[in-house]
mmCIF file of C-alpha atoms in Angstrom:
data_model
loop_
_atom_site.group_PDB
_atom_site.id
_atom_site.type_symbol
_atom_site.label_atom_id
_atom_site.label_comp_id
_atom_site.label_asym_id
_atom_site.label_seq_id
_atom_site.Cartn_x
_atom_site.Cartn_y
_atom_site.Cartn_z
ATOM 1 C CA MET J 1 83.693 118.771 158.499
ATOM 2 C CA SER J 2 82.920 121.773 160.641
ATOM 3 C CA ASP J 3 81.844 123.694 157.513
ATOM 4 C CA ILE J 4 79.147 121.074 156.590
ATOM 5 C CA ASN J 5 77.826 121.114 160.266
ATOM 6 C CA ASP J 6 77.641 124.900 160.224
ATOM 7 C CA VAL J 7 75.484 124.584 156.903
ATOM 8 C CA LYS J 8 73.147 122.108 158.703
ATOM 9 C CA ASN J 9 72.754 124.314 161.710
ATOM 10 C CA ILE J 10 71.671 127.325 159.569
ATOM 11 C CA LYS J 11 68.026 128.044 159.928
ATOM 12 C CA ILE J 12 66.097 130.321 157.459
ATOM 13 C CA ASP J 13 62.661 131.328 158.098
ATOM 14 C CA LYS J 14 60.289 130.680 155.223
ATOM 15 C CA GLU J 15 58.996 134.210 155.452
ATOM 16 C CA ASP J 16 62.407 135.348 154.079
ATOM 17 C CA PHE J 17 61.476 133.742 150.723
ATOM 18 C CA GLU J 18 59.268 135.381 148.080
ATOM 19 C CA PHE J 19 57.959 134.125 144.814
ATOM 20 C CA VAL J 20 59.469 135.507 141.487
ATOM 21 C CA GLN J 21 57.119 135.864 138.566
ATOM 22 C CA LEU J 22 54.213 134.660 140.622
ATOM 23 C CA ASN J 23 51.506 135.739 138.141
ATOM 24 C CA GLU J 24 53.565 134.916 134.869
ATOM 25 C CA ASP J 25 53.722 131.709 132.942
ATOM 26 C CA ILE J 26 57.279 130.637 132.028
ATOM 27 C CA LYS J 27 57.401 128.617 128.865
ATOM 28 C CA ASP J 28 60.027 127.522 126.335
ATOM 29 C CA GLU J 29 60.425 129.725 123.272
ATOM 30 C CA LYS J 30 58.527 128.332 120.418
ATOM 31 C CA PHE J 31 60.229 128.077 117.086
ATOM 32 C CA GLN J 32 57.945 127.409 114.096
ATOM 33 C CA GLY J 33 58.248 128.321 110.528
ATOM 34 C CA GLU J 34 55.390 129.019 108.098
ATOM 35 C CA ALA J 35 53.430 126.000 107.082
ATOM 36 C CA ILE J 36 54.092 125.019 103.376
ATOM 37 C CA GLY J 37 51.771 122.768 101.517
ATOM 38 C CA PHE J 38 52.995 120.152 99.053
ATOM 39 C CA PHE J 39 52.138 122.121 95.985
ATOM 40 C CA LYS J 40 53.490 125.427 97.147
ATOM 41 C CA ASP J 41 56.761 123.623 98.054
ATOM 42 C CA ALA J 42 56.813 121.992 94.672
ATOM 43 C CA MET J 43 56.396 125.380 92.959
ATOM 44 C CA LEU J 44 59.044 126.994 95.080
ATOM 45 C CA ARG J 45 61.547 124.319 93.976
ATOM 46 C CA PHE J 46 60.352 124.496 90.383
ATOM 47 C CA LYS J 47 60.958 128.249 90.226
ATOM 48 C CA LYS J 48 64.615 127.688 91.244
ATOM 49 C CA ASN J 49 65.121 125.387 88.100
ATOM 50 C CA LYS J 50 66.157 128.104 85.603
ATOM 51 C CA ALA J 51 66.217 125.732 82.648
ATOM 52 C CA SER J 52 62.615 124.653 83.229
ATOM 53 C CA ILE J 53 61.481 128.259 83.576
ATOM 54 C CA VAL J 54 63.180 129.230 80.279
ATOM 55 C CA ALA J 55 61.659 126.135 78.657
ATOM 56 C CA GLY J 56 58.232 127.086 79.960
ATOM 57 C CA TRP J 57 58.571 130.561 78.446
ATOM 58 C CA ILE J 58 59.697 129.139 74.992
ATOM 59 C CA ILE J 59 56.602 126.751 75.051
ATOM 60 C CA LEU J 60 54.417 129.711 75.928
ATOM 61 C CA ILE J 61 55.746 131.892 73.076
ATOM 62 C CA ILE J 62 55.411 129.165 70.470
ATOM 63 C CA ILE J 63 51.860 128.504 71.627
ATOM 64 C CA ILE J 64 51.058 132.201 71.308
ATOM 65 C CA MET J 65 52.662 132.360 68.001
ATOM 66 C CA ALA J 66 50.840 129.337 66.818
ATOM 67 C CA ILE J 67 47.534 131.209 67.691
ATOM 68 C CA ILE J 68 48.363 134.717 66.190
ATOM 69 C CA GLY J 69 51.147 133.974 63.830
ATOM 70 C CA PRO J 70 49.098 132.825 60.791
ATOM 71 C CA SER J 71 47.223 136.201 60.701
ATOM 72 C CA MET J 72 50.222 138.501 61.211
ATOM 73 C CA ASN J 73 51.290 139.255 57.630
ATOM 74 C CA GLY J 74 48.188 139.096 55.432
ATOM 75 C CA TYR J 75 48.744 135.709 53.741
ATOM 76 C CA THR J 76 46.734 132.608 54.177
ATOM 77 C CA TYR J 77 48.177 129.140 54.524
ATOM 78 C CA ARG J 78 46.570 127.976 51.215
ATOM 79 C CA GLU J 79 47.181 131.112 49.088
ATOM 80 C CA GLN J 80 49.428 130.290 46.064
ATOM 81 C CA HIS J 81 51.615 132.544 43.990
ATOM 82 C CA ILE J 82 53.278 130.392 41.358
ATOM 83 C CA ASP J 83 55.333 133.232 40.014
ATOM 84 C CA TRP J 84 56.870 133.898 43.466
ATOM 85 C CA ALA J 85 57.809 130.257 44.183
ATOM 86 C CA LEU J 86 60.910 129.462 46.352
ATOM 87 C CA LEU J 87 61.515 133.075 47.379
ATOM 88 C CA PRO J 88 64.189 133.454 50.164
ATOM 89 C CA PRO J 89 63.203 135.266 53.485
ATOM 90 C CA ARG J 90 62.705 138.960 53.231
ATOM 91 C CA ILE J 91 61.822 141.148 56.325
ATOM 92 C CA PRO J 92 61.309 144.951 56.387
ATOM 93 C CA GLY J 93 63.916 146.783 58.272
ATOM 94 C CA LEU J 94 66.411 143.723 58.487
ATOM 95 C CA GLU J 95 67.017 143.896 54.759
ATOM 96 C CA LYS J 96 68.974 147.213 55.291
ATOM 97 C CA LEU J 97 71.297 145.253 57.557
ATOM 98 C CA GLY J 98 72.092 142.806 54.839
ATOM 99 C CA ILE J 99 70.158 139.860 56.513
ATOM 100 C CA PHE J 100 66.785 138.446 55.394
ATOM 101 C CA ASP J 101 67.024 140.818 52.444
ATOM 102 C CA GLY J 102 65.657 138.549 49.719
ATOM 103 C CA THR J 103 69.038 137.756 48.160
ATOM 104 C CA LYS J 104 70.691 134.400 47.442
ATOM 105 C CA VAL J 105 74.178 133.413 46.597
ATOM 106 C CA MET J 106 74.249 131.425 43.358
ATOM 107 C CA ASP J 107 76.653 129.846 40.952
ATOM 108 C CA VAL J 108 75.722 131.093 37.488
ATOM 109 C CA LYS J 109 77.366 131.189 34.041
ATOM 110 C CA LYS J 110 79.122 134.427 33.339
ATOM 111 C CA ASP J 111 77.341 134.734 30.006
ATOM 112 C CA ASN J 112 74.050 134.774 31.751
ATOM 113 C CA LEU J 113 74.728 137.743 34.003
ATOM 114 C CA ASP J 114 73.749 140.315 31.354
ATOM 115 C CA GLU J 115 70.854 138.199 29.963
ATOM 116 C CA LYS J 116 69.014 136.318 32.595
ATOM 117 C CA TYR J 117 70.080 138.208 35.709
ATOM 118 C CA ALA J 118 70.339 141.740 34.368
ATOM 119 C CA GLY J 119 69.852 144.364 37.129
ATOM 120 C CA CYS J 120 69.481 141.700 39.789
ATOM 121 C CA VAL J 121 73.151 141.128 40.712
ATOM 122 C CA VAL J 122 73.882 142.781 44.030
ATOM 123 C CA LYS J 123 77.544 141.645 44.333
ATOM 124 C CA ILE J 124 79.920 139.344 42.474
ATOM 125 C CA LEU J 125 81.733 137.264 45.138
ATOM 126 C CA ASP J 126 84.030 135.082 42.992
ATOM 127 C CA GLU J 127 84.950 134.072 39.470
ATOM 128 C CA TYR J 128 86.191 130.664 38.440
ATOM 129 C CA ASP J 129 86.367 128.193 35.493
ATOM 130 C CA ILE J 130 85.023 124.703 35.245
ATOM 131 C CA GLU J 131 85.897 122.085 32.683
ATOM 132 C CA TYR J 132 83.601 119.419 31.375
ATOM 133 C CA MET J 133 84.137 117.080 28.364
ATOM 134 C CA GLY J 134 87.007 119.225 27.186
ATOM 135 C CA SER J 135 85.134 122.517 27.229
ATOM 136 C CA LYS J 136 85.725 125.395 29.674
ATOM 137 C CA THR J 137 82.897 127.404 31.133
ATOM 138 C CA SER J 138 83.405 130.641 32.998
ATOM 139 C CA MET J 139 81.339 130.737 36.209
ATOM 140 C CA VAL J 140 80.458 133.433 38.670
ATOM 141 C CA LYS J 141 79.453 133.204 42.355
ATOM 142 C CA ALA J 142 77.082 136.055 42.721
ATOM 143 C CA LYS J 143 74.679 137.475 45.226
ATOM 144 C CA ILE J 144 71.345 137.713 43.370
ATOM 145 C CA ASP J 145 68.203 139.680 44.350
ATOM 146 C CA ILE J 146 65.546 136.972 43.881
ATOM 147 C CA TYR J 147 62.645 139.318 44.554
ATOM 148 C CA LYS J 148 63.762 141.633 41.855
ATOM 149 C CA LEU J 149 64.454 138.747 39.623
ATOM 150 C CA LYS J 150 60.726 137.543 39.931
ATOM 151 C CA ASP J 151 59.194 141.038 39.766
ATOM 152 C CA ALA J 152 58.370 140.997 43.491
ATOM 153 C CA GLU J 153 60.154 144.038 44.635
ATOM 154 C CA ASP J 154 57.253 145.423 46.654
ATOM 155 C CA VAL J 155 56.267 142.214 48.514
ATOM 156 C CA TYR J 156 57.738 140.663 51.706
ATOM 157 C CA PHE J 157 57.650 137.004 52.627
ATOM 158 C CA TRP J 158 59.278 136.861 56.091
ATOM 159 C CA LEU J 159 60.418 133.240 55.932
ATOM 160 C CA GLY J 160 60.226 132.932 52.110
ATOM 161 C CA THR J 161 57.781 130.816 50.023
ATOM 162 C CA ASP J 162 57.489 127.084 49.183
ATOM 163 C CA SER J 163 57.595 125.439 45.833
ATOM 164 C CA ILE J 164 54.195 126.742 44.785
ATOM 165 C CA GLY J 165 54.486 130.194 46.257
ATOM 166 C CA ARG J 166 52.816 129.851 49.585
ATOM 167 C CA ASP J 167 54.065 131.920 52.471
ATOM 168 C CA LEU J 168 56.196 129.834 54.851
ATOM 169 C CA TRP J 169 55.664 132.055 57.776
ATOM 170 C CA THR J 170 51.886 131.489 57.733
ATOM 171 C CA ARG J 171 52.246 127.767 57.094
ATOM 172 C CA LEU J 172 54.809 127.388 59.762
ATOM 173 C CA TRP J 173 52.622 128.785 62.604
ATOM 174 C CA ARG J 174 49.567 127.150 61.182
ATOM 175 C CA GLY J 175 51.482 123.861 61.134
ATOM 176 C CA SER J 176 52.807 124.369 64.754
ATOM 177 C CA ARG J 177 49.269 124.842 65.770
ATOM 178 C CA ILE J 178 48.136 121.653 64.183
ATOM 179 C CA SER J 179 51.019 119.642 65.578
ATOM 180 C CA LEU J 180 50.460 121.130 69.094
ATOM 181 C CA PHE J 181 46.843 120.422 68.886
ATOM 182 C CA ILE J 182 47.371 116.833 67.815
ATOM 183 C CA GLY J 183 49.955 116.365 70.573
ATOM 184 C CA ILE J 184 48.214 117.896 73.488
ATOM 185 C CA MET J 185 44.687 116.443 72.675
ATOM 186 C CA SER J 186 46.015 112.916 72.202
ATOM 187 C CA VAL J 187 47.956 113.259 75.536
ATOM 188 C CA LEU J 188 44.908 114.556 77.388
ATOM 189 C CA ILE J 189 42.747 111.583 76.093
ATOM 190 C CA ASN J 190 45.415 109.144 76.888
ATOM 191 C CA MET J 191 45.701 110.726 80.340
ATOM 192 C CA PHE J 192 41.960 110.374 81.022
ATOM 193 C CA ILE J 193 41.680 106.870 79.793
ATOM 194 C CA GLY J 194 44.915 105.805 81.611
ATOM 195 C CA VAL J 195 43.913 107.439 84.954
ATOM 196 C CA VAL J 196 40.451 105.793 84.905
ATOM 197 C CA TYR J 197 41.815 102.371 83.889
ATOM 198 C CA GLY J 198 44.746 102.391 86.210
ATOM 199 C CA ALA J 199 42.641 103.617 89.131
ATOM 200 C CA VAL J 200 40.030 100.835 88.845
ATOM 201 C CA SER J 201 42.824 98.127 88.360
ATOM 202 C CA GLY J 202 44.890 99.455 91.318
ATOM 203 C CA TYR J 203 42.062 99.994 93.607
ATOM 204 C CA TYR J 204 40.203 96.738 93.340
ATOM 205 C CA GLY J 205 43.227 94.442 92.808
ATOM 206 C CA GLY J 206 42.710 90.653 92.751
ATOM 207 C CA TRP J 207 41.202 89.064 89.711
ATOM 208 C CA VAL J 208 39.972 92.484 88.405
ATOM 209 C CA ASP J 209 43.606 93.695 88.279
ATOM 210 C CA MET J 210 44.786 90.363 86.813
ATOM 211 C CA VAL J 211 42.373 90.609 83.999
ATOM 212 C CA MET J 212 42.850 94.231 83.088
ATOM 213 C CA GLN J 213 46.662 93.832 83.166
ATOM 214 C CA ARG J 214 46.579 90.841 80.814
ATOM 215 C CA ILE J 215 44.435 93.037 78.434
ATOM 216 C CA ILE J 216 47.262 95.713 78.574
ATOM 217 C CA GLU J 217 49.870 93.147 77.953
ATOM 218 C CA ILE J 218 48.022 91.936 74.775
ATOM 219 C CA ILE J 219 47.558 95.484 73.535
ATOM 220 C CA GLY J 220 51.163 96.573 74.463
ATOM 221 C CA GLY J 221 52.590 93.541 72.691
ATOM 222 C CA ILE J 222 51.563 94.912 69.416
ATOM 223 C CA PRO J 223 54.247 97.530 67.925
ATOM 224 C CA SER J 224 52.597 100.833 68.435
ATOM 225 C CA LEU J 225 54.145 102.407 65.328
ATOM 226 C CA VAL J 226 52.963 99.742 63.137
ATOM 227 C CA LEU J 227 49.448 99.915 64.730
ATOM 228 C CA ILE J 228 49.406 103.673 64.243
ATOM 229 C CA ILE J 229 50.512 103.369 60.590
ATOM 230 C CA LEU J 230 47.903 100.727 59.770
ATOM 231 C CA PHE J 231 45.128 102.746 61.581
ATOM 232 C CA VAL J 232 45.994 105.954 59.695
ATOM 233 C CA MET J 233 46.181 104.090 56.342
ATOM 234 C CA TYR J 234 42.749 102.592 57.007
ATOM 235 C CA LEU J 235 40.936 105.781 58.139
ATOM 236 C CA GLY J 236 42.854 108.083 55.850
ATOM 237 C CA ALA J 237 44.851 111.160 56.741
ATOM 238 C CA GLY J 238 43.403 113.907 59.009
ATOM 239 C CA ILE J 239 43.532 115.260 62.426
ATOM 240 C CA VAL J 240 40.852 112.907 64.053
ATOM 241 C CA PRO J 241 42.343 109.742 62.667
ATOM 242 C CA PHE J 242 45.795 110.860 63.875
ATOM 243 C CA ILE J 243 44.560 111.443 67.415
ATOM 244 C CA LEU J 244 42.528 108.162 67.417
ATOM 245 C CA ALA J 245 45.633 106.354 66.168
ATOM 246 C CA MET J 246 47.797 107.722 69.018
ATOM 247 C CA ILE J 247 45.368 106.802 71.769
ATOM 248 C CA LEU J 248 45.384 103.075 70.750
ATOM 249 C CA THR J 249 48.385 102.307 73.009
ATOM 250 C CA GLY J 250 49.312 105.822 74.363
ATOM 251 C CA TRP J 251 47.358 105.382 77.527
ATOM 252 C CA ILE J 252 49.158 102.160 78.780
ATOM 253 C CA GLY J 253 52.131 104.007 80.415
ATOM 254 C CA MET J 254 49.718 106.371 82.336
ATOM 255 C CA SER J 255 47.532 103.443 83.574
ATOM 256 C CA ARG J 256 50.503 101.540 84.883
ATOM 257 C CA MET J 257 51.788 104.594 86.735
ATOM 258 C CA ILE J 258 48.295 105.226 88.340
ATOM 259 C CA ARG J 259 48.065 101.561 89.277
ATOM 260 C CA ALA J 260 51.211 101.729 91.143
ATOM 261 C CA GLN J 261 50.159 104.907 92.907
ATOM 262 C CA PHE J 262 46.922 103.248 94.079
ATOM 263 C CA TYR J 263 48.668 100.143 95.309
ATOM 264 C CA LYS J 264 50.902 102.686 97.334
ATOM 265 C CA TYR J 265 48.172 104.618 98.892
ATOM 266 C CA LYS J 266 45.034 102.456 99.192
ATOM 267 C CA GLY J 267 46.316 100.808 102.413
ATOM 268 C CA GLN J 268 47.038 104.096 104.222
ATOM 269 C CA GLU J 269 45.297 104.789 107.477
ATOM 270 C CA TYR J 270 43.234 107.765 106.281
ATOM 271 C CA VAL J 271 41.918 105.585 103.401
ATOM 272 C CA LEU J 272 41.075 102.746 105.814
ATOM 273 C CA ALA J 273 39.293 105.300 108.105
ATOM 274 C CA SER J 274 37.198 106.767 105.323
ATOM 275 C CA ARG J 275 36.134 103.227 104.294
ATOM 276 C CA THR J 276 35.268 102.465 107.936
ATOM 277 C CA MET J 277 33.089 105.569 107.940
ATOM 278 C CA GLY J 278 31.219 104.204 104.976
ATOM 279 C CA ALA J 279 32.705 106.199 102.120
ATOM 280 C CA LYS J 280 31.940 104.829 98.755
ATOM 281 C CA ASP J 281 34.427 103.490 96.303
ATOM 282 C CA ARG J 282 34.044 106.455 94.029
ATOM 283 C CA THR J 283 34.764 108.894 96.866
ATOM 284 C CA LEU J 284 37.799 106.786 98.019
ATOM 285 C CA ILE J 285 39.251 106.754 94.474
ATOM 286 C CA PHE J 286 38.709 110.292 93.274
ATOM 287 C CA ARG J 287 38.815 112.207 96.606
ATOM 288 C CA HIS J 288 41.265 110.429 98.805
ATOM 289 C CA ILE J 289 43.710 108.437 96.703
ATOM 290 C CA LEU J 290 43.865 110.081 93.292
ATOM 291 C CA PRO J 291 44.830 113.548 94.504
ATOM 292 C CA ASN J 292 48.109 111.973 95.797
ATOM 293 C CA ALA J 293 49.025 111.098 92.128
ATOM 294 C CA ILE J 294 48.466 114.505 90.631
ATOM 295 C CA GLY J 295 52.111 115.369 90.576
ATOM 296 C CA PRO J 296 53.244 112.286 88.789
ATOM 297 C CA ILE J 297 50.235 112.655 86.366
ATOM 298 C CA ILE J 298 51.155 116.161 85.452
ATOM 299 C CA THR J 299 54.809 115.221 84.942
ATOM 300 C CA GLN J 300 54.153 112.100 82.834
ATOM 301 C CA ALA J 301 51.618 114.005 80.610
ATOM 302 C CA THR J 302 54.079 116.947 80.069
ATOM 303 C CA LEU J 303 56.854 114.463 79.099
ATOM 304 C CA ALA J 304 54.437 112.654 76.749
ATOM 305 C CA VAL J 305 53.727 115.697 74.644
ATOM 306 C CA PRO J 306 56.845 116.032 72.737
ATOM 307 C CA GLY J 307 56.627 112.182 71.888
ATOM 308 C CA ALA J 308 53.166 112.781 70.467
ATOM 309 C CA ILE J 309 54.376 115.858 68.431
ATOM 310 C CA PHE J 310 57.295 113.757 67.134
ATOM 311 C CA THR J 311 55.176 110.808 66.123
ATOM 312 C CA GLU J 312 52.783 113.160 64.118
ATOM 313 C CA SER J 313 55.835 114.840 62.453
ATOM 314 C CA PHE J 314 57.506 111.489 61.652
ATOM 315 C CA LEU J 315 54.274 110.110 60.094
ATOM 316 C CA SER J 316 53.651 113.252 58.121
ATOM 317 C CA TYR J 317 57.296 113.199 56.898
ATOM 318 C CA LEU J 318 56.555 109.641 55.646
ATOM 319 C CA GLY J 319 53.643 110.931 53.726
ATOM 320 C CA LEU J 320 51.028 109.663 56.095
ATOM 321 C CA GLY J 321 50.255 113.199 57.450
ATOM 322 C CA ILE J 322 47.483 115.739 57.279
ATOM 323 C CA GLU J 323 45.785 116.159 54.072
ATOM 324 C CA ALA J 324 46.827 119.098 51.709
ATOM 325 C CA PRO J 325 46.725 122.041 51.779
ATOM 326 C CA GLU J 326 46.641 121.854 55.718
ATOM 327 C CA PRO J 327 50.222 121.977 57.035
ATOM 328 C CA SER J 328 51.943 120.403 59.989
ATOM 329 C CA ILE J 329 55.524 120.513 60.993
ATOM 330 C CA GLY J 330 56.031 117.044 59.523
ATOM 331 C CA VAL J 331 54.454 118.103 56.228
ATOM 332 C CA LEU J 332 56.707 121.146 56.014
ATOM 333 C CA LEU J 333 59.914 119.079 56.699
ATOM 334 C CA ALA J 334 58.799 116.672 54.050
ATOM 335 C CA GLU J 335 58.299 119.410 51.501
ATOM 336 C CA GLY J 336 61.545 121.089 52.404
ATOM 337 C CA GLN J 337 63.594 117.931 52.164
ATOM 338 C CA LYS J 338 62.903 117.725 48.457
ATOM 339 C CA VAL J 339 64.768 121.012 47.786
ATOM 340 C CA LEU J 340 67.205 120.954 50.866
ATOM 341 C CA LEU J 341 70.381 121.701 48.992
ATOM 342 C CA ASP J 342 69.003 124.565 46.837
ATOM 343 C CA HIS J 343 66.534 126.123 49.340
ATOM 344 C CA PRO J 344 67.429 125.186 52.929
ATOM 345 C CA HIS J 345 65.223 127.734 54.546
ATOM 346 C CA LEU J 346 62.205 125.519 53.825
ATOM 347 C CA THR J 347 63.620 122.854 56.157
ATOM 348 C CA LEU J 348 65.599 125.092 58.608
ATOM 349 C CA PHE J 349 62.693 127.039 60.070
ATOM 350 C CA PRO J 350 60.455 123.917 60.837
ATOM 351 C CA ALA J 351 63.397 122.020 62.103
ATOM 352 C CA ILE J 352 64.157 124.925 64.606
ATOM 353 C CA ILE J 353 60.510 124.897 65.813
ATOM 354 C CA ILE J 354 60.330 121.301 66.337
ATOM 355 C CA SER J 355 63.689 121.068 68.055
ATOM 356 C CA LEU J 356 62.661 123.889 70.383
ATOM 357 C CA LEU J 357 59.438 122.011 71.187
ATOM 358 C CA MET J 358 61.194 118.723 71.844
ATOM 359 C CA LEU J 359 63.910 120.271 74.079
ATOM 360 C CA SER J 360 61.600 122.677 75.934
ATOM 361 C CA PHE J 361 58.851 120.095 76.791
ATOM 362 C CA ASN J 362 61.537 117.689 78.066
ATOM 363 C CA LEU J 363 63.192 120.291 80.128
ATOM 364 C CA PHE J 364 59.894 121.478 81.519
ATOM 365 C CA GLY J 365 58.735 118.047 82.323
ATOM 366 C CA ASN J 366 62.009 117.233 84.069
ATOM 367 C CA GLY J 367 61.583 120.310 86.098
ATOM 368 C CA LEU J 368 58.070 119.250 87.207
ATOM 369 C CA ARG J 369 59.277 115.737 87.874
ATOM 370 C CA ASP J 370 61.950 117.053 90.337
ATOM 371 C CA ALA J 371 59.446 119.515 91.883
ATOM 372 C CA PHE J 372 56.801 116.931 92.531
ATOM 373 C CA ASP J 373 59.342 114.418 93.815
ATOM 374 C CA PRO J 374 58.148 113.868 97.526
ATOM 375 C CA THR J 375 61.687 112.740 98.519
ATOM 376 C CA LEU J 376 63.076 116.136 97.691
ATOM 377 C CA ARG J 377 60.392 118.057 99.624
ATOM 378 C CA GLY J 378 61.837 120.782 101.764
ATOM 379 C CA GLN J 379 65.274 120.744 99.995
ATOM 380 C CA GLU J 380 66.792 123.561 98.062
#
């Protein structure tokens, strides 16, 4: 108790105090990272998706080859060499390694080796006998130099030739160019129609939206594949009819997505503020609301490309494709299917290209979808 009284009785003169840091401002330390925009954040996340990056490079390489590939080896896509029909692949340099050397393993009668295949037998792999109707025939499994057999020792067809002697390398990349052009152009047109239609429907709402959605339901109720086939059969085969056929119903999915985006954003405060300031509908639609849907638009368009390419290839495979002699991937697959067992290379290479396109576009689109997902913003 006495200690407390002693403290109370202590008198300290105010002159004994002095201000510390009188002329300095004392503030809390500010922690702030670099501001990152939406698209920059999306690209940072996209770059971390290794599968999508690899898929993007594959797509780029195929596009470049579709542009320059047909002019790389001196043959045109319509040039025919009947005497050199169905030649296997032969590539300079690789032939010395025993691959892509223009040879083919064949089962031939032993009696024909010295007659039909004289000087063309590279190696005999096996000998066996077969019996048919009581008679025995000696057979030989031999590796035959097809180029020498057809007097084409000085020529090279990197991926072989088709049934009428056309260079498969040139036709493959020419066909890839056609398929990519049809797929990408149809998606771009569908995207434009879908964005405009969905923006008007979602922005105005009410009876305008109701009428426009009923029209979509009527068009969407017709089986799209049947509609495309009938349209192509009516207009005939060709690039333009193909593109027109695929935009009959292809824009519906894009329009519905855009409509949903407009319903989501048109009631936001910044849109209401712009409307209060007298902004026109066109400004509100294309400047304030639509930019928020850029991510979903890019993603859906990318994922739609493989579907368009597959549709073109499927119809071409059915014989409703591009007019001869213009190739496409579907046309090449249809031609190769006729001789699949004896000459599989005619089907193998187009199948590899379309498989790479399907897989790469889907992986690339999935990467974009995850990158533009606003719920993942700021996450690793």
